[in-house]
Tab-separated table of C-alpha atoms and ligand atoms in Angstrom:
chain	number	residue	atom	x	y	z
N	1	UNK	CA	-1.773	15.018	-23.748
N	2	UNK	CA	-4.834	17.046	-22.925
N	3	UNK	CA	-7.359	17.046	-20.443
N	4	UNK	CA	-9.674	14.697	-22.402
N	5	UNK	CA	-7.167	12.045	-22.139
N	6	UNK	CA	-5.819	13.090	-18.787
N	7	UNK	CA	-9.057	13.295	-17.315
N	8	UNK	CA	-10.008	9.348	-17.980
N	9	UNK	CA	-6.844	8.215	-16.563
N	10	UNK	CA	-7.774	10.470	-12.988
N	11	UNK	CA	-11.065	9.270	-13.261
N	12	UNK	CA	-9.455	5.164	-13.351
N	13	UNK	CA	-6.300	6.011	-10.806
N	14	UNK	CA	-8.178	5.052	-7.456
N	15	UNK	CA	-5.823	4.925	-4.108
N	16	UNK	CA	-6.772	2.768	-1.111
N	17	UNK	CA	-6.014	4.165	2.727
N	18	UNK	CA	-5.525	1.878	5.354
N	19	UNK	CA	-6.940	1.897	8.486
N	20	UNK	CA	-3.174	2.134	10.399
N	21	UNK	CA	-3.384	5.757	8.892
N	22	UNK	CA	-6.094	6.909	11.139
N	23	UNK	CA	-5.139	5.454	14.519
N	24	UNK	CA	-2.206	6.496	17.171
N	25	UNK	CA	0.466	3.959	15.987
N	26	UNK	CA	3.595	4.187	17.004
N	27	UNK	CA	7.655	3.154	16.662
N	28	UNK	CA	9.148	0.997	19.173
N	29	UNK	CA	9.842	4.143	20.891
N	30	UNK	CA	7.235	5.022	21.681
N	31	UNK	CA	3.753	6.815	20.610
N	32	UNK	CA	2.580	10.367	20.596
N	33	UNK	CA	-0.901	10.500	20.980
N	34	UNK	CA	-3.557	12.848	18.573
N	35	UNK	CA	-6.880	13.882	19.907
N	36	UNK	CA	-8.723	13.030	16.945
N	37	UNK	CA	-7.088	9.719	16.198
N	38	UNK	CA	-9.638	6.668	15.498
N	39	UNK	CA	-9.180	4.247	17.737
N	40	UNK	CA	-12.523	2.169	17.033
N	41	UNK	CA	-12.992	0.250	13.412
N	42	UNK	CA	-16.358	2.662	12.692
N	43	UNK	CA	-13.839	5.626	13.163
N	44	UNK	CA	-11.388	4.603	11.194
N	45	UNK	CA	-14.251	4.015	8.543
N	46	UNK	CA	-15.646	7.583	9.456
N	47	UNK	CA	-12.073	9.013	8.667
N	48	UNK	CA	-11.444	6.923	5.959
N	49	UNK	CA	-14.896	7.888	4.234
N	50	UNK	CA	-14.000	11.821	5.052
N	51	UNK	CA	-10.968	11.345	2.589
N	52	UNK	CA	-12.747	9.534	-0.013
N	53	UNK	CA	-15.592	13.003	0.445
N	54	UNK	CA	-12.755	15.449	-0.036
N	55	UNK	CA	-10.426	13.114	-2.760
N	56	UNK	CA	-13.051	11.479	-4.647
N	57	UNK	CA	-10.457	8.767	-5.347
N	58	UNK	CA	-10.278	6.743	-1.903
N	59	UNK	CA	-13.493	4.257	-2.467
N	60	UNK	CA	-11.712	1.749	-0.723
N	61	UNK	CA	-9.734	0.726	2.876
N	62	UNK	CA	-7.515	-1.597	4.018
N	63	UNK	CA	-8.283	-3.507	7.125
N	64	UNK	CA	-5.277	-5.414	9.330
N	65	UNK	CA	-7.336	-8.111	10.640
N	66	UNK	CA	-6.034	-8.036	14.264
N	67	UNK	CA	-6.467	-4.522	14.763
N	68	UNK	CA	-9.507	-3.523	13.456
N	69	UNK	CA	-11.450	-7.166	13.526
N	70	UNK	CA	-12.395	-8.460	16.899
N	71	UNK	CA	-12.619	-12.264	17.532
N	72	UNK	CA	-16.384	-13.453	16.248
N	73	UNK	CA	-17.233	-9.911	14.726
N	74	UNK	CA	-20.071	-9.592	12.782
N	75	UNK	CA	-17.676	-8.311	9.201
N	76	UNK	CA	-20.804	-8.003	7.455
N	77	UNK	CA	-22.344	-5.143	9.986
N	78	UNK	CA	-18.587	-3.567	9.605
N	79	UNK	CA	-19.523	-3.587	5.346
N	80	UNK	CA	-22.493	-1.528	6.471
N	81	UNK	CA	-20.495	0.859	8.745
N	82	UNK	CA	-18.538	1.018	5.418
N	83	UNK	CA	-21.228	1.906	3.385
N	84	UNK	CA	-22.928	4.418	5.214
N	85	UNK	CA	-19.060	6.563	4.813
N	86	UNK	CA	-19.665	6.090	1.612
N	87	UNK	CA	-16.796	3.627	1.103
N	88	UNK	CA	-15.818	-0.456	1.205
N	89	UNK	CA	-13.436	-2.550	2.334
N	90	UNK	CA	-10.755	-3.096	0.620
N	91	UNK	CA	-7.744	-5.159	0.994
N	92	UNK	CA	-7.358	-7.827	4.130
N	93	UNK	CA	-4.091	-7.537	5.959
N	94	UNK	CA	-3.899	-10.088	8.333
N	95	UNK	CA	-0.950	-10.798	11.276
N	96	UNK	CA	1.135	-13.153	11.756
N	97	UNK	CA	3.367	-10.573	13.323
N	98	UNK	CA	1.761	-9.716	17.164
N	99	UNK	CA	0.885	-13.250	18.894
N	100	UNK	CA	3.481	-14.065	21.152
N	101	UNK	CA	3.689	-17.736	19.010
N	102	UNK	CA	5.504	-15.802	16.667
N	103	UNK	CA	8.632	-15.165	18.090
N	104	UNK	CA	10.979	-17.080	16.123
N	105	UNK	CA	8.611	-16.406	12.751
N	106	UNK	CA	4.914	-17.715	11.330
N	107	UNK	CA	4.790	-20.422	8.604
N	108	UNK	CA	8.633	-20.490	8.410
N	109	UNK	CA	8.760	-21.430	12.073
N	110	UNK	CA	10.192	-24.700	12.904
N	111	UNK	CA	7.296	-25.260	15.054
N	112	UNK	CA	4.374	-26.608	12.975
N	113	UNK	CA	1.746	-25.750	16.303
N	114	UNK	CA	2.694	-21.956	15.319
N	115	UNK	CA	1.924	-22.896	11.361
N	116	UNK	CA	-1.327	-24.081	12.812
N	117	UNK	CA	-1.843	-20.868	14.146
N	118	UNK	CA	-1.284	-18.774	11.371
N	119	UNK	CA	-3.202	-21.227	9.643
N	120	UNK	CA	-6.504	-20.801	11.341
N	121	UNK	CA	-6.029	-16.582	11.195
N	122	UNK	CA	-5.673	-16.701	7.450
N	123	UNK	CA	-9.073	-18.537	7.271
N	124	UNK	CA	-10.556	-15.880	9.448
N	125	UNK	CA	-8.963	-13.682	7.441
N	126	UNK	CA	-10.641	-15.403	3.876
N	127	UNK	CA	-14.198	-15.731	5.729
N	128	UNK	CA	-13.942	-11.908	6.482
N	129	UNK	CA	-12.653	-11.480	3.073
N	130	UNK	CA	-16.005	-12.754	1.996
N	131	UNK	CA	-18.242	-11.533	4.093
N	132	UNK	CA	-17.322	-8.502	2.784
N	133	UNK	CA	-16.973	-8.659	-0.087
N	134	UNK	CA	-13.162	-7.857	-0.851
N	135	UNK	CA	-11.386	-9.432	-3.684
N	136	UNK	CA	-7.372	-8.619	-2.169
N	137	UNK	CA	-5.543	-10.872	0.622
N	138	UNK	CA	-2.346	-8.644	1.079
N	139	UNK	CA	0.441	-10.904	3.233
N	140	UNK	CA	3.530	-9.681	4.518
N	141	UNK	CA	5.443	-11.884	6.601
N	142	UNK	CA	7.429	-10.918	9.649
N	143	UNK	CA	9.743	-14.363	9.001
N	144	UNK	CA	13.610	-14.068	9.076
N	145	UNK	CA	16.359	-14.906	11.181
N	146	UNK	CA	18.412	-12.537	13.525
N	147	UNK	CA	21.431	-14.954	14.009
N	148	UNK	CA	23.559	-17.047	11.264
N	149	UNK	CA	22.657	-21.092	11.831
N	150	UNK	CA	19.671	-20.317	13.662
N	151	UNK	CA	17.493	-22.003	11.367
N	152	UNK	CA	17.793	-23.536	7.671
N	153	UNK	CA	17.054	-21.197	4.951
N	154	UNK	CA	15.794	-23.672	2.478
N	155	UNK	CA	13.413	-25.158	4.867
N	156	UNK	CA	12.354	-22.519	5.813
N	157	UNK	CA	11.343	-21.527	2.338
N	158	UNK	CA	9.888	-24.822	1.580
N	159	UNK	CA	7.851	-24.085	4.810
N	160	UNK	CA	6.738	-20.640	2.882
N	161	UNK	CA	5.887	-22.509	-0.287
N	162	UNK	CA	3.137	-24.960	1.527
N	163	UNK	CA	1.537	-22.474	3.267
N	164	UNK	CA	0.995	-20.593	0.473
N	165	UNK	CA	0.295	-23.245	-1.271
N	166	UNK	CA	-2.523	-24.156	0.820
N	167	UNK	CA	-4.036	-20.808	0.964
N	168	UNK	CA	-4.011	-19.945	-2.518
N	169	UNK	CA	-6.391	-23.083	-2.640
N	170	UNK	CA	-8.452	-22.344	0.350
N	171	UNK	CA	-9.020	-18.894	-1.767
N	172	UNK	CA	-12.467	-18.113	-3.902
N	173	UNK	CA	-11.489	-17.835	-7.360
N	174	UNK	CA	-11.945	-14.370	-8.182
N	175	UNK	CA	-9.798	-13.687	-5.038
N	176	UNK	CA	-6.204	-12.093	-5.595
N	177	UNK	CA	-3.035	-12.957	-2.853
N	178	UNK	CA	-1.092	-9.605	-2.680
N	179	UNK	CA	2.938	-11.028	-1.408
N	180	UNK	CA	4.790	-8.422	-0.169
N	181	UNK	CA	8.980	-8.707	0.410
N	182	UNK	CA	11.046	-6.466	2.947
N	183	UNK	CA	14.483	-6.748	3.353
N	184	UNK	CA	14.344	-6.718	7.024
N	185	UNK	CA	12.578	-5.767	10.141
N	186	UNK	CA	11.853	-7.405	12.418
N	187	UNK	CA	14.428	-10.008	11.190
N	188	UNK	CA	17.958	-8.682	11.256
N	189	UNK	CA	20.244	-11.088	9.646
N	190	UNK	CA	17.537	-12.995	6.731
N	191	UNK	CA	14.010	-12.219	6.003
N	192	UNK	CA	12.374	-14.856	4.241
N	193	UNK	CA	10.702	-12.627	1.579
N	194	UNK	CA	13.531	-10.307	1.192
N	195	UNK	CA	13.118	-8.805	-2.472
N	196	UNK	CA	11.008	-8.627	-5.059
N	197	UNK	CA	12.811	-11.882	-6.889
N	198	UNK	CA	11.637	-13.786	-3.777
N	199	UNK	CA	8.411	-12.656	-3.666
N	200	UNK	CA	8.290	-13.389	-7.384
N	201	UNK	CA	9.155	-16.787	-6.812
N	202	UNK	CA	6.786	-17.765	-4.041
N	203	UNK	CA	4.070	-16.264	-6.271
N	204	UNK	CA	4.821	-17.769	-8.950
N	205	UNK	CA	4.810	-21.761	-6.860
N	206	UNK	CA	1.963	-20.479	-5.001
N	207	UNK	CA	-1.130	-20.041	-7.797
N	208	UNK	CA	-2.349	-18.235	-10.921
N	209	UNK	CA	-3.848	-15.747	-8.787
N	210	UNK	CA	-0.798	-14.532	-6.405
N	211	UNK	CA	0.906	-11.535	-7.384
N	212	UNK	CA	3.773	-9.073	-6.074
N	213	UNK	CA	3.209	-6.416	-3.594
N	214	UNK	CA	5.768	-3.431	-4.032
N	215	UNK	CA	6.134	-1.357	-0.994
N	216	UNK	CA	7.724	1.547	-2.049
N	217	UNK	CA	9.725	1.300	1.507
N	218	UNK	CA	10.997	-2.143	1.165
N	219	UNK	CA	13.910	-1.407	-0.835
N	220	UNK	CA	17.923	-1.012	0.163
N	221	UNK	CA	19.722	2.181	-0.821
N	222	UNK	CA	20.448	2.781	-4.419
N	223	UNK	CA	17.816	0.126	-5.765
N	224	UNK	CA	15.966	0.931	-8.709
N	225	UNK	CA	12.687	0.423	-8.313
N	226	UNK	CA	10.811	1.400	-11.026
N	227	UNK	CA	12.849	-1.052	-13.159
N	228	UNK	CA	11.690	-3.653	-10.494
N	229	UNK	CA	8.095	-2.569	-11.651
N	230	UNK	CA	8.763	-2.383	-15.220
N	231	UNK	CA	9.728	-6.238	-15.231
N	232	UNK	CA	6.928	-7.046	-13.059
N	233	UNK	CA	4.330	-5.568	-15.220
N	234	UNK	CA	6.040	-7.352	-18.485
N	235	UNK	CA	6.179	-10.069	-16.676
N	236	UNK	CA	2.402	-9.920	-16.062
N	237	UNK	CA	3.124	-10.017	-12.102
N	238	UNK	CA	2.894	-6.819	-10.261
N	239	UNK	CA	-0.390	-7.363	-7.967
N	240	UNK	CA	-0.005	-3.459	-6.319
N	241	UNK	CA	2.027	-0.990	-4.399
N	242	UNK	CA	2.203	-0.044	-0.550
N	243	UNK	CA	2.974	3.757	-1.118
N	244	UNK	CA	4.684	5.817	1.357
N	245	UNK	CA	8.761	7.495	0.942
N	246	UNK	CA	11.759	6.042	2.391
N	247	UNK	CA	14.751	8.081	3.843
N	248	UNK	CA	16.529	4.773	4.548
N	249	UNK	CA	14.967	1.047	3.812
N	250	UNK	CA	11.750	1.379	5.547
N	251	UNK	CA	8.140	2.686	4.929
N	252	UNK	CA	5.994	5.430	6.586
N	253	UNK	CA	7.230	8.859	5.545
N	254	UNK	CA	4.753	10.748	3.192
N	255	UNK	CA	4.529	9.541	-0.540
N	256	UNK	CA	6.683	11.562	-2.535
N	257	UNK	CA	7.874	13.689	0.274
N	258	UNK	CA	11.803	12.569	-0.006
N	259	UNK	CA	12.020	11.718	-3.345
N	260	UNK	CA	8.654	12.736	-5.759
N	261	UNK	CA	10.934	12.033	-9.173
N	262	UNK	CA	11.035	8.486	-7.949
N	263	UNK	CA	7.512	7.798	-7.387
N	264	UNK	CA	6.948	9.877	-11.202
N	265	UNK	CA	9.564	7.328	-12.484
N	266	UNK	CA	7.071	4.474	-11.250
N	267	UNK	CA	4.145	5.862	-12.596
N	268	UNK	CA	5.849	6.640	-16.362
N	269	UNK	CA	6.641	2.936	-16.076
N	270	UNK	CA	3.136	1.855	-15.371
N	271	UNK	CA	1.811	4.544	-18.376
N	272	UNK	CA	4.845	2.926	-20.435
N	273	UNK	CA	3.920	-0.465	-19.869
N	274	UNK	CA	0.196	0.636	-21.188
N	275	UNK	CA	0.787	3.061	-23.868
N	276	UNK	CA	3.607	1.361	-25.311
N	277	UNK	CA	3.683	-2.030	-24.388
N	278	UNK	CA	0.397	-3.182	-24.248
N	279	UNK	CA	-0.130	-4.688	-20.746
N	280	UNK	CA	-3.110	-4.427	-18.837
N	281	UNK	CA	-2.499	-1.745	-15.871
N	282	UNK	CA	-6.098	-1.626	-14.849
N	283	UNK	CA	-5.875	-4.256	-12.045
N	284	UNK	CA	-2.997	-2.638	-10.077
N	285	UNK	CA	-3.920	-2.024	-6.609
N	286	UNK	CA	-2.616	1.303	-5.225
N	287	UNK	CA	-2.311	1.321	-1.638
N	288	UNK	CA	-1.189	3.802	0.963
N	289	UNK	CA	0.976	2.248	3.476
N	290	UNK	CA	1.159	4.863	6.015
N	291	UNK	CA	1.060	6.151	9.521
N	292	UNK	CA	1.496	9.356	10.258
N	293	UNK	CA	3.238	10.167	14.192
N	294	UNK	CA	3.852	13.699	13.565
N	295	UNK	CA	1.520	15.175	10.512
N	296	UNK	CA	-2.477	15.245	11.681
N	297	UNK	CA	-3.292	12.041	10.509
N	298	UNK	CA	-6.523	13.187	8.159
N	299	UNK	CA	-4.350	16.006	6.692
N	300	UNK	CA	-1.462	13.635	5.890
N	301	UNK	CA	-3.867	10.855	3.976
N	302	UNK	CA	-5.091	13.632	1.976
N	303	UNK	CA	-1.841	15.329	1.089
N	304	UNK	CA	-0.653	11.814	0.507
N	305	UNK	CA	-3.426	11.401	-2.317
N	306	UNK	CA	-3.091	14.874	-3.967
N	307	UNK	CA	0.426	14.215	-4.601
N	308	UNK	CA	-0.317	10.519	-5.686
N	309	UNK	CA	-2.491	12.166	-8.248
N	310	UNK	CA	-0.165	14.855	-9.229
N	311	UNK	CA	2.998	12.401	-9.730
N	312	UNK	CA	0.446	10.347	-11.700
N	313	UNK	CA	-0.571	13.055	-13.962
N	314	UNK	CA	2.926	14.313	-14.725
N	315	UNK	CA	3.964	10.595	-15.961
N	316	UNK	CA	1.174	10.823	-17.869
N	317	UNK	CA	1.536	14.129	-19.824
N	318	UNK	CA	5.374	12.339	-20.878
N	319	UNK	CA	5.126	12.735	-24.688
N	320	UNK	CA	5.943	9.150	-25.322
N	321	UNK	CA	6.631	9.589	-29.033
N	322	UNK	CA	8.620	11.961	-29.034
N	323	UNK	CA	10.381	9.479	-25.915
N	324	UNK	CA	10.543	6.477	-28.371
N	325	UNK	CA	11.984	8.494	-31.306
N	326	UNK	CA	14.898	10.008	-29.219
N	327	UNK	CA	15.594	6.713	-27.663
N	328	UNK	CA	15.881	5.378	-30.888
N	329	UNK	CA	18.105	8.096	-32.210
N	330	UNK	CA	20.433	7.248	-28.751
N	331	UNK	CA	19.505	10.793	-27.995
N	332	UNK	CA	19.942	10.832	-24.658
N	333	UNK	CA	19.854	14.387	-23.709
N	334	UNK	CA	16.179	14.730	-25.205
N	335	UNK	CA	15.084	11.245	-24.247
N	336	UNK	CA	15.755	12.540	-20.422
N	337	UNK	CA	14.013	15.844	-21.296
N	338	UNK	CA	10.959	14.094	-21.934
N	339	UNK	CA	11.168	12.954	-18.470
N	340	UNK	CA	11.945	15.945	-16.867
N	341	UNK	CA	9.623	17.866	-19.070
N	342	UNK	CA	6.987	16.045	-18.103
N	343	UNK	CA	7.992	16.243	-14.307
N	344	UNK	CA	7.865	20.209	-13.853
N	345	UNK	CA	5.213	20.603	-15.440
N	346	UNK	CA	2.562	21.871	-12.708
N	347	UNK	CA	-0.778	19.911	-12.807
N	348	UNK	CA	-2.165	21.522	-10.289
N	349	UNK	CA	-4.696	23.386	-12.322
N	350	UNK	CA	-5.288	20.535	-14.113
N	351	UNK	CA	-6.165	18.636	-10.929
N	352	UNK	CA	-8.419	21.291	-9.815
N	353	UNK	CA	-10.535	21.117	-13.280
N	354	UNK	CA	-10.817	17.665	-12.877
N	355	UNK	CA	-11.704	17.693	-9.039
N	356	UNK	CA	-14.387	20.618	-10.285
N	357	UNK	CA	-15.821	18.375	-12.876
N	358	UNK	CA	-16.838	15.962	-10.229
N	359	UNK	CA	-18.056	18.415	-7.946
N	360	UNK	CA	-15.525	18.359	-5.219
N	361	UNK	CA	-13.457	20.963	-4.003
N	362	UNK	CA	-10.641	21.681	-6.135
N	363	UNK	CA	-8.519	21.965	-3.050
N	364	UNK	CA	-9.516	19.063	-0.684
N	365	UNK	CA	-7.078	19.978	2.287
N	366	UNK	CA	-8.095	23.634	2.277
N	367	UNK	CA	-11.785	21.967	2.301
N	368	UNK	CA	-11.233	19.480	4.511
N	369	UNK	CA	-9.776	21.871	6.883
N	370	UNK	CA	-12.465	24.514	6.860
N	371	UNK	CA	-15.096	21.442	7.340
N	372	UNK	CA	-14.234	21.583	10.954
N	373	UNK	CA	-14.180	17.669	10.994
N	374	UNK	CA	-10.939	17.454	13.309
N	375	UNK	CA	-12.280	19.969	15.834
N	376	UNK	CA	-15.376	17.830	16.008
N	377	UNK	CA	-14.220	14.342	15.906
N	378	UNK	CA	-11.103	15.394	18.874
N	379	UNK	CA	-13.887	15.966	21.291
N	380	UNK	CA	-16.236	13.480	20.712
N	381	UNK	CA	-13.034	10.358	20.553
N	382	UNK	CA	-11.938	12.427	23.952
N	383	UNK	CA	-14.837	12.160	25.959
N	384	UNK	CA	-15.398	8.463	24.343
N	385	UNK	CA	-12.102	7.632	24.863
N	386	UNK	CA	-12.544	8.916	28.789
N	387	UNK	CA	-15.697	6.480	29.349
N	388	UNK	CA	-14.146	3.990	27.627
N	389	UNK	CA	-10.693	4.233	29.414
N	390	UNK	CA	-8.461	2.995	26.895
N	391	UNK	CA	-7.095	3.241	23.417
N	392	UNK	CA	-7.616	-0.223	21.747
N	393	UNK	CA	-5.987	1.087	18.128
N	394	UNK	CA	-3.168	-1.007	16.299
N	395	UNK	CA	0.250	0.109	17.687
N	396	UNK	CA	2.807	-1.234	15.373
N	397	UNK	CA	3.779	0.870	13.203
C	1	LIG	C1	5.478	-4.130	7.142
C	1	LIG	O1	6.506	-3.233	7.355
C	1	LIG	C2	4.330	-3.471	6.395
C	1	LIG	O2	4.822	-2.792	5.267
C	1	LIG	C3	3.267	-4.485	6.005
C	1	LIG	O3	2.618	-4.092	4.842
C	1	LIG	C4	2.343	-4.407	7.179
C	1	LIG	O4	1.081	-4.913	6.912
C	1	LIG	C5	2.336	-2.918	7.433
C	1	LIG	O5	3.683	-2.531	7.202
C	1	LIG	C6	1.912	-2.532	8.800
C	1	LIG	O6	2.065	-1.156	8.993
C	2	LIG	MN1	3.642	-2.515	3.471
C-alpha cells in the first residue's frame, strides 16, 4: 500500500478523548494530584481541543454526565465552550455507578425506586445528548453481585432487558446506544454484562440501533480479542472500542503500551473485515478510555493517539493478497509473515508526511511540549483552584 491509499484511511481514522483523561482521577487508593489537571468542564474542553490542535484526529470528547454536567446546566453553552476549542462533544457517558442508591446495582437492583433513579439520569443524559448535538449514548453498568444467592441472575437480566428496552425507545432515531461488558469491578462474584456474548445479547433485545462497546480492558487473561471483533463486525454489531492496555483484566494503562501487536491484530481485523469482507467500518467509534495517574495527562492523550495511528497504519500496509493466497495454500509460515511484516514496518515517516500535509507538526508531542501549554495552564488552574478551594473533577478512575 502507498501513501495515496494510506493517507485516506488517516484522514477517516478519527479517535475520541474523554474528559476522565484530563482531570486528577484516581484508584481507590488514592490520588496524586497534577498542577495542570482540568478540573472544570471548559478545561477539560481547553485540553481536549489542545490535542485535537497538535493530532488533528481528536474532533470529538466524551463527557461522563455526572462529572462534567452539573444539575440544570445550560449543555448547549457547554457545545459553545466546545466549539470555540475547536472540537464537539462526543459520546454521553452517564452514571449509574456514584449515587449512594446504587449500592447493591442500577436497573438490575431489586429495588425498582433505584430503577427510577437511573431512569430519570438516562433522560438527562438523552436531553443533553440533544442539546448537543451527539449521536452516541455509551452505558456501562456497574451491576453484579459480590456474594453467591444474593440476588437472582435471571431477574436480574430481565431487569437489564426493560431498561434497555425503554431507553432504546426514549432515543431519537439517528441516536446509537454504545453497551459495554466487564467482567468485574465493582462486582466480584457476577457482573451482569460480563462479556461481549452478553452484551451482544442485550443489544440485540434492546433495538436496531444498540451496538457493542469493546473496551480493550474488559477482557480475562488469554482472551482473544480481536476474534471477538472479527465476529462482531460480521455480525454487523461492533458499535466502538474504549482503548487503553491491560496488564491484568482492567483498563487505564496507555494504548499499546503492554501489548502494541494486540491492538495491530484489532486493527488488521477491522481493515480485513473492509478490504476483504465487505462490511462497513466507517461507523466504528474509537474511543480512548483513559486516565493517566502517573504520565502528564496532555502528554499521555497525545502519545496515546500517535500510537493509535501508528498501530492503525501498520494493519493497514498488511498485503492482504498475498495474506489470502498463503492462507489458502495452508502456508502458515508466510501467512504469519504478512502479519509481522506489516507490524515492523516503521510508519513513522509516513505519519509525519501525512501530519505535514495537513499542516500540523509532524511530531505533535515535541510540539505540544515546546507550546508551553502545561507551564501556562499549571498556574492559572493553581491560583483558580486556590480561590476556588476545591477540586470538583471526577475521581473514579
Ligand atoms: C468502567 O471500568 C469504564 O470502562 C466505563 O467505560 C466507565 O465509563 C469508565 O470506565 C470510567 O472511567
Ligand atoms: Mn470503558
Amino acid at each position: 500500500m502507498d501513501r495515496d491509499q494510506l493517507f485516506p484511511l488517516l484522514d477517516q481514522f478519527n479517535i475520541e478523548t474523554p474528559t476522565w483523561a484530563y482531570a486528577d482521577t484516581g484508584t481507590r487508593f488514592g490520588k496524586y494530584l497534577q498542577p495542570a489537571a482540568a478540573s472544570t468542564i471548559d478545561e477539560k474542553l481547553a485540553d481536549a481541543g489542545t490535542v485535537h490542535r497538535y493530532t488533528g484526529c481528536c474532533p470529538t470528547v466524551a463527557v461522563h454526565v455526572q462529572w462534567d454536567f452539573s444539575v440544570g446546566v445550560d449543555a448547549t453553552a457547554t457545545a459553545s465552550v466546545a466549539a470555540k476549542h475547536g472540537i464537539r462533544i462526543g459520546s454521553i457517558n452517564p452514571n449509574f455507578f456514584q449515587d449512594q442508591v446504587y449500592k447493591f446495582g442500577s436497573v438490575c437492583n431489586p429495588d425498582e425506586s433505584v430503577h427510577v433513579h437511573a431512569h430519570r439520569h438516562m433522560m438527562s443524559c438523552i436531553a443533553i445528548a440533544k442539546a448537543v448535538k451527539s449521536k452516541t449514548l455509551s452505558l456501562w453498568f456497574p451491576d453484579g453481585t459480590n456474594y453467591p444467592g444474593q440476588d437472582d441472575i435471571v431477574e436480574r437480566k430481565h431487569r437489564m432487558h426493560g431498561a434497555l428496552r425503554q431507553w432504546h425507545e426514549a432515543m431519537p432515531p439517528e441516536m446509537k446506544m454504545l453497551i459495554e461488558y466487564k467482567p468485574f469491578e465493582p462486582a466480584f462474584y457476577h457482573t451482569d454484562i460480563a462479556d461481549w456474548g452478553m452484551a451482544y445479547i442485550f443489544a440485540k433485545d434492546a433495538g436496531p440501533n444498540a451496538r457493542v462497546l469493546v473496551d480493550t480492558g474488559h477482557h480475562l487473561q488469554g482472551q482473544n480479542i480481536e476474534q471477538i471483533v472479527a465476529l462482531l463486525i460480521d455480525e454487523e454489531m461492533l458499535g466502538g472500542f474504549h482503548f487503553n492496555d491491560r496488564k491484568y483484566a482492567d483498563d487505564d494503562l496507555t494504548m499499546g503500551s503492554i501489548d502494541p501487536y494486540a491492538v495491530f491484530r484489532i486493527f488488521h481485523e477491522i481493515r480485513n473485515a473492509a478490504e476483504l469482507h465487505d462490511r462497513d467500518v466507517s461507523d466504528i467509534a474509537y474511543m480512548i478510555d483513559q486516565s493517566h495517574n502517573l504520565k502528564p495527562k496532555i502528554e499521555a492523550t497525545i502519545q496515546t493517539v500517535a500510537t493509535a495511528q501508528e498501530l492503525y497504519a501498520k494493519a493497514c500496509l498488511v498485503d492482504r493478497k498475498k495474506l489470502r493466497d498463503a492462507q489458502m495454500a495452508t502456508n502458515v509460515i508466510d501467512a504469519e509473515q504478512c502479519l509481522k511484516d506489516a507490524f515492523f514496518t516503521d510508519v513513522r515517516p509516513m505519519l509525519q508526511e501525512w501530519r505535514k500535509k495537513k499542516n500540523l507538526e509532524p511530531d505533535p508531542l515535541a510540539a505540544y511540549r515546546a507550546s508551553g501549554y502545561e507551564a501556562k495552564v499549571s498556574a492559572e488552574r493553581e491560583s483558580s483552584r486556590t480561590t476556588r478551594g476545591s477540586n470538583p473533577s471526577g475521581s473514579y478512575a
